[in-house]
Coordinates of C-alpha atoms in Angstrom, one line a residue:
M1 CA 73.2 24.3 -8.8
D2 CA 71.2 27.5 -8.8
P3 CA 72.8 29.8 -6.2
N4 CA 69.3 30.7 -5.0
Y5 CA 68.4 27.1 -4.4
E6 CA 69.4 27.1 -0.7
I7 CA 67.3 30.3 -0.2
Y8 CA 64.3 28.7 -1.8
E9 CA 64.7 25.5 0.3
T10 CA 65.1 27.5 3.5
V11 CA 62.0 29.5 2.9
L12 CA 59.9 26.4 2.0
D13 CA 61.1 24.6 5.1
S14 CA 60.3 27.5 7.3
I15 CA 56.7 28.0 6.5
D16 CA 54.1 26.2 8.6
I17 CA 52.1 24.7 5.7
G18 CA 52.7 21.7 3.5
V19 CA 54.0 22.3 -0.1
H20 CA 54.2 19.4 -2.6
V21 CA 55.1 20.0 -6.3
I22 CA 55.2 17.3 -9.1
D23 CA 56.3 17.5 -12.7
S24 CA 54.1 16.7 -15.7
N25 CA 54.8 13.0 -15.2
G26 CA 53.6 13.0 -11.6
K27 CA 57.1 12.7 -10.1
T28 CA 57.8 14.8 -7.0
I29 CA 60.3 17.6 -7.4
I30 CA 59.6 19.8 -4.3
Y31 CA 58.5 18.4 -0.9
N32 CA 59.0 20.7 2.1
K33 CA 59.6 19.8 5.7
K34 CA 56.1 20.6 6.9
M35 CA 54.6 18.3 4.2
S36 CA 56.8 15.5 5.4
E37 CA 55.6 16.1 9.0
I38 CA 52.0 16.1 7.9
E39 CA 52.3 12.9 5.9
G40 CA 54.8 11.1 8.3
M41 CA 57.2 10.6 5.5
N42 CA 61.0 11.1 5.0
I43 CA 61.7 13.6 2.3
E44 CA 64.0 11.1 0.5
D45 CA 61.2 8.6 0.3
V46 CA 59.1 11.0 -1.8
I47 CA 61.5 13.1 -3.8
E48 CA 61.9 11.9 -7.4
K49 CA 59.2 9.2 -7.0
R50 CA 55.8 9.1 -8.6
L51 CA 52.8 9.7 -6.3
Q52 CA 51.3 6.3 -7.0
E53 CA 54.5 4.7 -5.7
V54 CA 54.3 6.3 -2.3
F55 CA 50.7 7.1 -1.5
S56 CA 47.4 5.2 -1.9
F57 CA 43.9 6.6 -1.9
H58 CA 40.5 5.4 -0.7
Q59 CA 38.4 3.5 -3.2
N60 CA 37.1 5.9 -5.9
G61 CA 39.5 8.5 -4.5
E62 CA 42.1 10.3 -6.5
S63 CA 45.0 12.6 -5.8
T64 CA 44.1 16.2 -6.2
L65 CA 47.5 16.8 -7.7
L66 CA 46.9 14.2 -10.4
K67 CA 43.5 15.7 -11.1
V68 CA 45.1 19.1 -11.7
L69 CA 47.6 17.4 -14.1
Q70 CA 44.7 15.8 -15.9
H71 CA 42.3 18.7 -16.2
K72 CA 44.7 21.7 -16.1
K73 CA 42.4 23.5 -13.6
K74 CA 43.0 24.6 -10.0
I75 CA 41.2 22.8 -7.2
T76 CA 40.6 24.7 -3.9
N77 CA 39.5 23.9 -0.4
I78 CA 39.2 20.2 -1.0
R79 CA 39.3 17.7 1.9
Q80 CA 41.4 14.6 1.0
S81 CA 42.0 11.4 2.9
Y82 CA 44.7 9.0 1.8
F83 CA 47.4 6.7 3.2
N84 CA 51.2 6.9 3.3
N85 CA 53.5 4.0 2.6
K86 CA 53.2 2.9 6.3
G87 CA 49.4 2.5 6.0
Q88 CA 48.8 5.6 8.2
E89 CA 45.7 7.7 7.2
I90 CA 46.3 11.4 6.6
T91 CA 43.5 14.0 6.1
T92 CA 44.3 17.4 4.6
I93 CA 42.5 20.5 3.2
N94 CA 44.2 21.1 -0.2
N95 CA 44.6 23.9 -2.7
S96 CA 46.1 22.6 -5.9
Y97 CA 47.2 24.6 -8.9
P98 CA 48.6 23.8 -12.4
I99 CA 52.0 25.1 -13.2
M100 CA 52.2 26.5 -16.8
K101 CA 55.0 27.6 -19.0
G102 CA 53.2 29.5 -21.7
E103 CA 50.6 27.1 -22.9
T104 CA 52.4 24.1 -21.8
L105 CA 51.6 22.3 -18.5
I106 CA 54.9 21.5 -16.7
G107 CA 53.7 20.4 -13.3
A108 CA 51.3 20.9 -10.4
M109 CA 51.6 22.4 -6.9
E110 CA 49.7 21.6 -3.8
I111 CA 49.4 23.6 -0.6
A112 CA 48.0 21.4 2.3
K113 CA 46.8 22.0 5.8
D114 CA 46.8 19.1 8.2
V115 CA 43.4 18.3 9.8
T116 CA 44.1 14.7 10.7
K117 CA 43.8 15.4 14.5
I118 CA 40.7 17.5 14.0
E119 CA 39.0 14.7 12.0
K120 CA 39.6 12.3 14.8
L121 CA 38.2 14.8 17.4
L122 CA 35.1 15.3 15.1
Q123 CA 34.5 11.6 15.1
D124 CA 34.2 11.8 18.9
H125 CA 32.2 15.0 19.1
I126 CA 29.8 14.5 16.2
F127 CA 29.4 10.9 15.3
N128 CA 29.4 9.4 18.8
K129 CA 26.8 11.7 20.3
G130 CA 25.0 10.2 23.2
E131 CA 27.9 8.1 24.4
A132 CA 30.7 9.1 26.8
K133 CA 33.4 9.0 24.1
I134 CA 35.3 12.2 25.1
T135 CA 38.8 11.4 26.2
F136 CA 41.8 13.5 27.2
E137 CA 43.0 13.5 23.6
S138 CA 39.7 15.3 22.7
L139 CA 40.6 18.4 24.9
I140 CA 42.0 21.2 22.7
G141 CA 44.6 23.6 24.0
S142 CA 48.4 24.1 24.5
D143 CA 48.1 26.6 27.3
K144 CA 50.3 25.5 30.3
A145 CA 47.7 26.1 33.0
F146 CA 45.1 24.2 30.9
N147 CA 47.5 21.3 30.3
D148 CA 48.4 21.2 34.0
V149 CA 44.7 20.6 34.8
I150 CA 44.7 17.8 32.2
E151 CA 47.7 16.2 33.9
S152 CA 46.1 16.4 37.3
S153 CA 42.9 14.9 35.8
K154 CA 44.8 12.0 34.4
R155 CA 46.4 11.3 37.8
A156 CA 42.9 11.3 39.3
T157 CA 41.8 8.5 37.0
R158 CA 43.8 6.0 39.1
T159 CA 41.6 6.3 42.2
N160 CA 37.9 6.4 43.1
S161 CA 38.1 9.6 45.1
T162 CA 35.4 12.3 44.7
I163 CA 36.2 15.2 42.4
L164 CA 35.0 18.8 42.3
I165 CA 35.6 20.6 39.0
I166 CA 35.5 24.4 39.3
G167 CA 35.1 26.7 36.4
E168 CA 32.9 29.3 34.8
T169 CA 30.0 28.4 32.5
G170 CA 31.3 27.2 29.1
T171 CA 34.8 26.3 30.1
G172 CA 34.3 22.6 29.4
K173 CA 33.9 21.1 32.9
E174 CA 31.7 18.2 31.6
L175 CA 34.4 17.3 29.0
F176 CA 36.9 16.9 31.8
A177 CA 34.5 14.7 33.7
Q178 CA 33.9 12.5 30.7
S179 CA 37.6 12.2 30.1
I180 CA 38.3 11.2 33.7
H181 CA 35.5 8.5 33.5
Q182 CA 36.9 7.2 30.1
G183 CA 40.4 7.0 31.5
S184 CA 39.4 5.1 34.7
I185 CA 38.8 1.5 35.4
R186 CA 35.1 2.4 35.4
A187 CA 35.0 3.3 31.7
S188 CA 33.1 0.1 30.8
R189 CA 30.3 1.0 33.3
P190 CA 27.7 3.8 33.0
L191 CA 28.5 7.6 33.1
I192 CA 25.2 9.2 34.3
T193 CA 25.0 13.0 34.1
Q194 CA 22.5 15.2 35.9
N195 CA 22.3 19.0 35.8
C196 CA 21.1 20.0 39.3
A197 CA 19.7 23.3 38.1
A198 CA 17.5 21.7 35.4
I199 CA 15.1 19.7 37.7
P200 CA 12.6 21.2 40.2
E201 CA 13.5 20.7 43.8
T202 CA 10.4 18.6 44.4
L203 CA 11.5 16.0 41.8
M204 CA 15.2 16.0 42.4
E205 CA 15.2 13.7 45.4
A206 CA 13.2 11.0 43.6
I207 CA 15.5 11.3 40.6
L208 CA 18.7 11.0 42.7
F209 CA 17.6 8.3 45.1
G210 CA 14.7 6.5 43.4
T211 CA 11.2 5.7 44.7
K212 CA 9.3 2.8 46.2
K213 CA 5.9 1.9 44.8
G214 CA 3.1 3.6 46.8
A215 CA 5.5 6.1 48.5
F216 CA 3.2 8.9 47.2
T217 CA 0.3 9.1 44.8
G218 CA 1.5 7.8 41.4
A219 CA 4.9 6.6 42.7
V220 CA 6.3 3.4 41.1
E221 CA 9.2 1.2 41.8
R222 CA 12.1 3.1 40.2
P223 CA 15.8 3.2 40.8
G224 CA 17.5 6.6 41.2
L225 CA 20.6 7.9 39.5
F226 CA 22.9 6.3 42.1
E227 CA 21.6 2.8 41.3
Q228 CA 21.6 3.5 37.6
A229 CA 25.3 4.5 37.8
E230 CA 26.3 1.3 39.7
G231 CA 29.9 0.5 39.1
G232 CA 30.4 3.7 37.1
T233 CA 30.4 7.5 37.6
L234 CA 27.7 10.0 38.6
L235 CA 28.3 13.5 37.3
L236 CA 26.4 16.1 39.3
D237 CA 26.5 19.4 37.3
E238 CA 26.1 22.7 39.0
I239 CA 26.0 21.2 42.5
N240 CA 25.6 24.7 44.0
S241 CA 22.0 24.7 42.5
L242 CA 21.0 21.7 44.7
D243 CA 18.7 22.4 47.6
L244 CA 20.6 22.4 50.9
S245 CA 18.4 19.7 52.5
L246 CA 19.2 17.5 49.5
Q247 CA 22.9 18.3 49.8
A248 CA 22.7 16.9 53.4
K249 CA 21.1 13.6 52.1
L250 CA 23.7 13.5 49.2
L251 CA 26.5 13.8 51.8
R252 CA 25.1 10.9 53.7
V253 CA 24.9 8.7 50.6
I254 CA 28.5 9.5 49.6
Q255 CA 29.8 8.8 53.1
E256 CA 27.9 5.6 53.8
K257 CA 27.8 4.3 50.2
K258 CA 24.2 3.4 50.6
V259 CA 21.0 4.8 49.2
R260 CA 17.4 4.6 50.4
R261 CA 14.6 5.1 47.9
I262 CA 11.8 7.5 48.9
G263 CA 9.2 5.5 50.9
D264 CA 11.5 2.6 51.4
T265 CA 12.9 1.2 54.7
K266 CA 15.8 -0.6 53.2
D267 CA 19.3 0.8 52.4
R268 CA 20.9 -0.4 49.1
P269 CA 24.7 -0.5 48.8
V270 CA 26.0 1.5 45.8
D271 CA 29.5 1.6 44.2
V272 CA 29.6 4.9 42.4
R273 CA 32.3 7.5 41.9
I274 CA 31.0 11.1 42.3
I275 CA 32.2 14.0 40.1
A276 CA 30.6 17.3 40.8
T277 CA 31.0 20.7 39.0
I278 CA 30.4 24.2 40.3
N279 CA 30.4 27.4 38.2
E280 CA 31.4 29.8 41.0
D281 CA 34.0 30.1 43.7
P282 CA 33.1 27.4 46.3
I283 CA 34.0 29.8 49.1
D284 CA 31.4 32.3 47.9
A285 CA 28.9 29.5 47.4
I286 CA 29.4 28.5 51.0
T287 CA 29.3 32.1 52.3
N288 CA 26.1 32.9 50.4
G289 CA 24.3 29.7 51.5
R290 CA 24.3 27.9 48.2
M291 CA 26.6 25.0 49.3
R292 CA 27.1 23.2 52.6
K293 CA 30.6 23.4 53.9
D294 CA 30.7 19.7 54.9
L295 CA 29.6 18.7 51.4
F296 CA 32.3 20.9 49.8
Y297 CA 35.0 19.2 51.9
R298 CA 33.7 15.8 51.0
L299 CA 33.5 16.5 47.3
S300 CA 36.8 18.4 46.9
V301 CA 39.1 15.5 47.7
V302 CA 40.4 16.3 44.2
S303 CA 39.8 19.9 43.1
L304 CA 40.3 20.9 39.5
F305 CA 40.1 24.5 38.3
I306 CA 39.4 25.0 34.6
P307 CA 40.9 28.3 33.4
P308 CA 38.5 30.6 31.5
L309 CA 39.2 31.3 27.8
R310 CA 40.4 34.8 28.5
E311 CA 43.3 33.4 30.4
R312 CA 44.4 31.0 27.6
K313 CA 43.8 33.1 24.5
G314 CA 46.8 31.4 22.8
D315 CA 44.5 28.5 22.3
I316 CA 41.9 30.5 20.3
P317 CA 43.3 29.9 16.8
E318 CA 43.3 26.1 17.3
L319 CA 39.8 26.1 18.8
V320 CA 38.5 28.3 15.9
Q321 CA 39.9 25.9 13.4
F322 CA 38.3 22.9 15.2
F323 CA 34.9 24.5 15.3
I324 CA 35.1 25.6 11.6
Q325 CA 35.9 22.1 10.6
K326 CA 33.1 20.8 12.8
Y327 CA 30.5 23.0 11.1
N328 CA 32.0 22.4 7.7
H329 CA 31.0 18.8 8.2
L330 CA 27.6 19.6 9.6
F331 CA 26.7 22.3 7.0
G332 CA 28.5 20.8 4.0
M333 CA 30.7 23.9 3.7
N334 CA 34.4 24.6 2.9
I335 CA 35.3 27.6 5.1
T336 CA 39.1 27.7 5.4
G337 CA 39.5 29.9 8.4
V338 CA 39.2 33.5 9.8
D339 CA 40.8 36.6 8.4
K340 CA 43.4 38.5 10.4
A341 CA 41.0 41.3 11.5
L342 CA 38.5 38.7 13.0
L343 CA 41.3 36.8 14.8
E344 CA 42.5 40.1 16.3
H345 CA 39.0 40.8 17.4
F346 CA 38.8 37.4 19.0
L347 CA 42.1 37.9 20.8
A348 CA 40.9 41.3 22.2
Y349 CA 37.5 40.0 23.4
D350 CA 37.1 38.9 27.0
W351 CA 34.8 35.8 26.4
P352 CA 32.4 35.9 29.3
G353 CA 30.8 32.7 27.8
N354 CA 34.2 31.0 27.3
V355 CA 34.7 28.2 24.8
R356 CA 31.0 27.6 24.5
E357 CA 30.5 31.2 23.4
L358 CA 33.3 30.9 20.8
E359 CA 31.7 27.8 19.3
H360 CA 28.3 29.5 19.1
L361 CA 29.9 32.6 17.4
I362 CA 31.6 30.4 14.8
E363 CA 28.3 28.5 14.2
G364 CA 26.4 31.7 13.9
A365 CA 29.0 33.3 11.6
M366 CA 29.0 30.3 9.3
N367 CA 25.2 30.7 8.9
L368 CA 25.8 34.2 7.5
V369 CA 28.4 33.2 4.9
H370 CA 27.4 33.7 1.3
E371 CA 30.2 32.9 -1.1
E372 CA 33.2 33.8 1.1
E373 CA 35.9 31.3 1.9
M374 CA 36.9 32.9 5.2
L375 CA 35.0 34.3 8.2
T376 CA 35.3 38.0 8.8
V377 CA 34.2 40.5 11.4
S378 CA 31.1 41.3 9.2
H379 CA 29.8 37.8 10.0
L380 CA 29.7 38.5 13.8
P381 CA 26.5 39.7 15.5
N382 CA 26.4 43.5 16.2
H383 CA 26.6 43.1 20.0
I384 CA 30.0 41.4 19.6
R385 CA 31.2 43.3 16.6
Y386 CA 31.0 46.7 18.2
K387 CA 31.8 45.7 21.8
P388 CA 35.0 47.5 23.0
P389 CA 37.9 45.2 23.8
F390 CA 38.5 44.2 27.4
R391 CA 41.6 45.8 29.0
K392 CA 43.1 44.4 32.1
D393 CA 45.1 47.5 32.7
A394 CA 42.1 49.9 32.6
V395 CA 42.5 51.5 36.0
T396 CA 40.4 54.6 36.2
Y397 CA 40.1 55.2 39.9
S398 CA 42.6 55.4 42.7
A399 CA 41.2 55.3 46.2
D400 CA 42.8 57.9 48.3
L401 CA 41.7 58.7 51.9
N402 CA 42.9 62.3 51.5
T403 CA 40.7 63.0 48.4
L404 CA 37.4 61.6 49.5
Q405 CA 34.5 62.9 47.4
E406 CA 31.7 64.4 49.4
G407 CA 28.7 62.1 49.6
I408 CA 30.5 58.9 48.7
T409 CA 29.2 55.9 50.7
L410 CA 31.5 53.5 52.6
E411 CA 30.3 50.7 50.3
Q412 CA 31.3 52.6 47.2
F413 CA 34.6 53.7 48.7
L414 CA 35.5 50.0 49.6
H415 CA 34.4 48.8 46.2
D416 CA 36.6 51.4 44.4
A417 CA 39.5 50.8 46.8
E418 CA 39.4 47.1 46.2
R419 CA 39.1 47.6 42.4
S420 CA 42.2 49.9 42.4
F421 CA 44.2 47.6 44.6
L422 CA 43.5 44.4 42.7
L423 CA 44.0 45.9 39.3
R424 CA 47.3 47.4 40.3
A425 CA 48.4 44.1 41.8
L426 CA 47.4 42.3 38.6
A427 CA 49.4 44.8 36.5
Q428 CA 52.5 44.3 38.7
H429 CA 52.4 40.6 37.8
N430 CA 51.7 41.2 34.1
G431 CA 48.2 40.0 34.3
N432 CA 49.1 36.5 35.7
I433 CA 46.2 35.4 37.9
S434 CA 48.1 32.7 39.8
Q435 CA 51.1 34.9 40.7
T436 CA 48.8 37.7 41.8
A437 CA 46.7 35.5 44.0
K438 CA 49.9 34.0 45.6
A439 CA 51.3 37.5 46.3
L440 CA 48.0 38.6 47.8
G441 CA 47.7 35.5 50.0
M442 CA 44.4 34.3 48.5
S443 CA 43.1 31.5 46.4
R444 CA 43.1 31.8 42.6
Q445 CA 39.4 31.1 42.6
N446 CA 38.7 33.8 45.1
L447 CA 40.7 36.4 43.1
Q448 CA 38.9 35.3 39.9
Y449 CA 35.5 35.9 41.6
R450 CA 36.6 39.4 43.0
L451 CA 37.9 40.4 39.6
R452 CA 34.6 39.4 38.0
K453 CA 32.7 41.5 40.6
I454 CA 34.7 44.6 40.0
K455 CA 34.5 44.2 36.3
N456 CA 30.7 43.9 36.4
G457 CA 30.5 46.9 38.8
S458 CA 28.8 44.9 41.6

């Protein structure tokens, strides 16, 4: 045995990409650990066997490795779906190359990236539009705080309690709501979604509660969203945008489980689970008169806080790959990923628009690609490309009562003092929001809001 064989084998089994090599007869001679994981196969079931003995392909499909043997030409960035010997479907993006010894073809090598999970998610996100098909398996991320929210959400599927989902714009609050509905006993019933900020105040009451014919000029007999969602779930997005008088009526419907159409004298019983979302700290919404305190208490029987993307940056590579594959499908392209410089740029950026902003950036970048196989910083819009990175430790002011500047207002001093205090506390806990909030005796949401205020200079 070649003394270097164990070194080669260790290297091949250590890399996080599938490698499959066949000889000129189509028999497997190298099959690394990652490839066996991708294809769900034992190495001994593949080594020294011909491809056709182990794998089967869709009708009119053919192995890219065998194509390379036949034509002696490399094939790059090809999506391939096939089945292992257990009947499981695998989808990969392949780069396949002929192996030559002089002028003689002696084999073929394939490097494969697993996109089986991404393909399944794309089926939910692209081909089932208009239906509530998002499930917990559709939520992308390995961050602990993010997965803690998923686990709490799964537990909430067992009951009919009201839920308040808290998170900045673009964090995926609606995806969580859809997942909860799909995981509950109400999944076979309707999921009705209404953005409370999208409808004028004068129309919202009629949309929510329905109308009786003749209630006002042009009014017809029409059920509201509560009746339409009977037996299912009503998702009220941006509940803090709802007029306070309507919030009071909404509270009554939730408590009494009865709805009265505008102009009617009869109450109608409704069986609907309420999920609401809010894009700011509820305490601030209450303080500033955008949300009734009693409605908050009624809705927040279960409270879920979705962390912003800047607090789970480890999930960015997986999200980037998902969005690239999504738009590869939609645009008919074969972009393989992002280069190192762009990934570093993404990891340094603070993502004020969260996951939604990341998706829009990927979509925009892919519109600018010419013949490149990877996205680069040059494909980003200028306002993102040249924006300086966000630094949590950028403390530039230290409030000191002994060094007051002449003319400084009390408001400015308190703002700067709070900024200095919070950033130092954050630095002491290595940027961990939860630990910092606990140490300061405040809620995580309240700390998030205050950090946003000092960052924006307000």
